[in-house]
Amino acid sequence: MEFKKLGRTDLKIPVLGLGTWGVGGFSAKSTEDDDLAVAALRLGLDLGMRFIDTAEIYARGHSEEVVGKAIVNQRDSVFLATKVSAENLSYDSVLKACNASLKRLETEYIDLYQVHWPNSRIPISETMKAMERLVKDGKIRYVGVSNFSVKQTKEAQEALSNLELVSNQVEYSLTERSIENGLLPYADKEEITIIAYSPLERGLISTRTSGDRWGLIDAIASKYQKTRNQVALNWLIEKSPVVAIPKAVNPQHLHENVGAQGWRMFREDSEALSKAFT
Ligand SMILES: NC(=O)c1ccc[n+]([C@@H]2O[C@H](COP(=O)([O-])OP(=O)(O)OC[C@H]3O[C@@H](n4cnc5c(N)ncnc54)[C@H](OP(=O)(O)O)[C@@H]3O)[C@@H](O)[C@H]2O)c1
């Protein structure tokens, strides 16, 4: 597995992690596929994607419970990220939400605690004070945000008095390129890790057919003897601040996704893809 530095820290994290939106349910809790989900997460970990991203909101906390089961006996070798919801960003609510996540995850610490969405009604300085408290108490190791614009990211950075903001998790894929206009170059300059969510366009990248650009990606895939999804993920992680967290419970998908790293395209191919999918 390839690794990249997390923000400005010395910690290296896998370039591919495991997303969990849909693990244990989507907006509601569903337990029927829990065993499959635990097995899928363990397979992903065994394949080297030792980075799991979840959130208190996923399946109303049940995703975190499934993740907790999957990492039993291997907690310390997993980079574990979760998120506090936008409605829980007051000082006391952050502390409370973190304790509840720790309990569901059956762990004593969270590696990366992320603010899931900004909330204009609660000053970011208040949220970040709670984050600093949690780091001091050893309940979380690093602080990140998600869905923050450049301006909001700067505010979050400035609100942290003795810690660095290490990451911003945002939607980024070949077909969703908004961050390239501002956030991506900003993160590159500031050494903030971009955690790309929905990197496979929620599974749609493999099904698209109409338009020349899909012919191009398929030709590039066959040149490197890779699949379309592997090329799409590789195109993301070749950018210096970017790691990606595809979600997959199908074992074939997990095997395919791990094959997206460990190789590089020639610059001309990656530039042709960037242009064709603009
Ligand atoms: N911060 C945020 O606001 C936010 C928002 C959205 C998502 N996220 C995070 O980002 C993660 C990933 O995003 P996402 O789940 O929206 O979308 P995604 O990872 O782009 O796509 C997931 C879908 O693609 C399928 N898939 C995975 N690998 C595949 C492959 N090799 N071939 C064909 N299909 C494949 C999965 O199917 P199977 O599961 O059946 O294998 C699943 O249906 C989430 O799970 C979550 O952790 C964060």
Short mmCIF file of C-alpha atoms and ligand atoms in Angstrom, two decimals, residues 17-23 26 40 52-55 58 81 83 114-117 145-147 169-173 195-207 227 229-230 233 244-258, ligand 1:
data_model
loop_
_atom_site.label_atom_id
_atom_site.label_comp_id
_atom_site.label_asym_id
_atom_site.label_seq_id
_atom_site.Cartn_x
_atom_site.Cartn_y
_atom_site.Cartn_z
CA GLY A 17 -9.31 4.11 2.80
CA LEU A 18 -12.67 2.44 3.29
CA GLY A 19 -15.84 4.57 3.13
CA THR A 20 -18.85 3.43 5.16
CA TRP A 21 -21.89 5.41 4.01
CA GLY A 22 -24.38 2.54 3.60
CA VAL A 23 -22.61 0.21 6.04
CA PHE A 26 -28.03 4.68 5.18
CA ALA A 40 -15.97 -6.63 3.88
CA ILE A 52 -11.74 3.59 7.78
CA ASP A 53 -13.96 6.64 7.46
CA THR A 54 -17.33 6.75 9.21
CA ALA A 55 -19.64 9.31 10.88
CA TYR A 58 -24.39 7.15 9.20
CA ALA A 81 -11.76 8.56 11.18
CA LYS A 83 -17.28 12.84 12.07
CA GLN A 114 -13.84 15.67 11.51
CA VAL A 115 -16.48 18.39 11.55
CA HIS A 116 -18.94 16.85 9.06
CA TRP A 117 -20.46 20.07 7.70
CA VAL A 145 -13.13 19.21 8.63
CA SER A 146 -15.42 18.15 5.81
CA ASN A 147 -17.33 20.10 3.16
CA GLN A 169 -12.95 15.73 3.33
CA VAL A 170 -14.78 16.82 0.18
CA GLU A 171 -16.38 15.35 -2.91
CA TYR A 172 -13.79 14.86 -5.61
CA SER A 173 -13.73 12.55 -8.61
CA ILE A 195 -9.86 13.14 1.62
CA ALA A 196 -11.82 12.56 -1.60
CA TYR A 197 -15.32 11.24 -1.00
CA SER A 198 -17.60 9.66 -3.61
CA PRO A 199 -14.41 9.07 -5.65
CA LEU A 200 -16.24 6.60 -7.93
CA GLU A 201 -19.25 8.89 -8.35
CA ARG A 202 -21.20 6.59 -5.99
CA GLY A 203 -20.47 3.61 -8.24
CA LEU A 204 -21.65 5.29 -11.42
CA ILE A 205 -18.23 5.68 -13.02
CA SER A 206 -18.20 2.01 -13.98
CA THR A 207 -21.61 2.19 -15.66
CA THR A 227 -9.98 -1.15 -15.03
CA ASN A 229 -12.38 2.40 -11.66
CA GLN A 230 -8.70 1.79 -11.00
CA LEU A 233 -8.94 6.34 -8.38
CA ALA A 244 -9.52 8.59 -1.50
CA ILE A 245 -12.10 6.60 0.45
CA PRO A 246 -14.16 4.46 -1.94
CA LYS A 247 -16.91 2.51 -0.19
CA ALA A 248 -17.24 -1.14 -1.19
CA VAL A 249 -18.78 -4.16 0.47
CA ASN A 250 -18.59 -6.41 -2.58
CA PRO A 251 -15.29 -8.37 -2.26
CA GLN A 252 -14.61 -8.05 -6.00
CA HIS A 253 -14.90 -4.28 -5.72
CA LEU A 254 -12.46 -4.23 -2.79
CA HIS A 255 -9.90 -6.28 -4.75
CA GLU A 256 -10.35 -4.01 -7.74
CA ASN A 257 -10.03 -0.81 -5.73
CA VAL A 258 -6.80 -1.79 -3.98
N1 LIG B 1 -18.11 13.91 4.22
C1 LIG B 1 -19.22 13.76 3.54
O1 LIG B 1 -20.11 14.63 3.54
C2 LIG B 1 -19.39 12.52 2.73
C3 LIG B 1 -20.39 12.43 1.75
C4 LIG B 1 -20.48 11.25 1.01
C5 LIG B 1 -19.60 10.20 1.26
N2 LIG B 1 -18.64 10.31 2.24
C6 LIG B 1 -17.68 9.20 2.55
O2 LIG B 1 -17.05 8.79 1.36
C7 LIG B 1 -17.26 7.40 1.15
C8 LIG B 1 -17.28 7.08 -0.33
O3 LIG B 1 -18.27 7.80 -1.02
P1 LIG B 1 -19.65 7.14 -1.54
O4 LIG B 1 -19.95 5.95 -0.75
O5 LIG B 1 -20.62 8.26 -1.61
O6 LIG B 1 -19.33 6.77 -3.07
P2 LIG B 1 -18.26 5.89 -3.84
O7 LIG B 1 -17.21 5.37 -2.95
O8 LIG B 1 -17.85 6.72 -5.02
O9 LIG B 1 -19.16 4.70 -4.40
C9 LIG B 1 -19.66 3.67 -3.58
C10 LIG B 1 -20.48 2.75 -4.46
O10 LIG B 1 -19.66 2.27 -5.50
C11 LIG B 1 -19.67 0.85 -5.52
N3 LIG B 1 -18.31 0.42 -5.87
C12 LIG B 1 -17.20 0.51 -5.09
N4 LIG B 1 -16.13 0.01 -5.75
C13 LIG B 1 -16.59 -0.39 -6.97
C14 LIG B 1 -15.98 -1.00 -8.07
N5 LIG B 1 -14.67 -1.29 -8.06
N6 LIG B 1 -16.76 -1.29 -9.16
C15 LIG B 1 -18.08 -0.99 -9.19
N7 LIG B 1 -18.73 -0.41 -8.14
C16 LIG B 1 -17.98 -0.13 -7.05
C17 LIG B 1 -20.08 0.40 -4.15
O11 LIG B 1 -20.74 -0.86 -4.23
P3 LIG B 1 -20.62 -2.01 -3.12
O12 LIG B 1 -20.70 -1.36 -1.77
O13 LIG B 1 -21.75 -2.91 -3.45
O14 LIG B 1 -19.29 -2.71 -3.29
C18 LIG B 1 -21.02 1.53 -3.74
O15 LIG B 1 -22.31 1.29 -4.26
C19 LIG B 1 -18.59 7.16 1.88
O16 LIG B 1 -18.86 5.82 2.06
C20 LIG B 1 -18.37 7.97 3.14
O17 LIG B 1 -17.51 7.30 4.04
C21 LIG B 1 -18.53 11.46 2.96
#
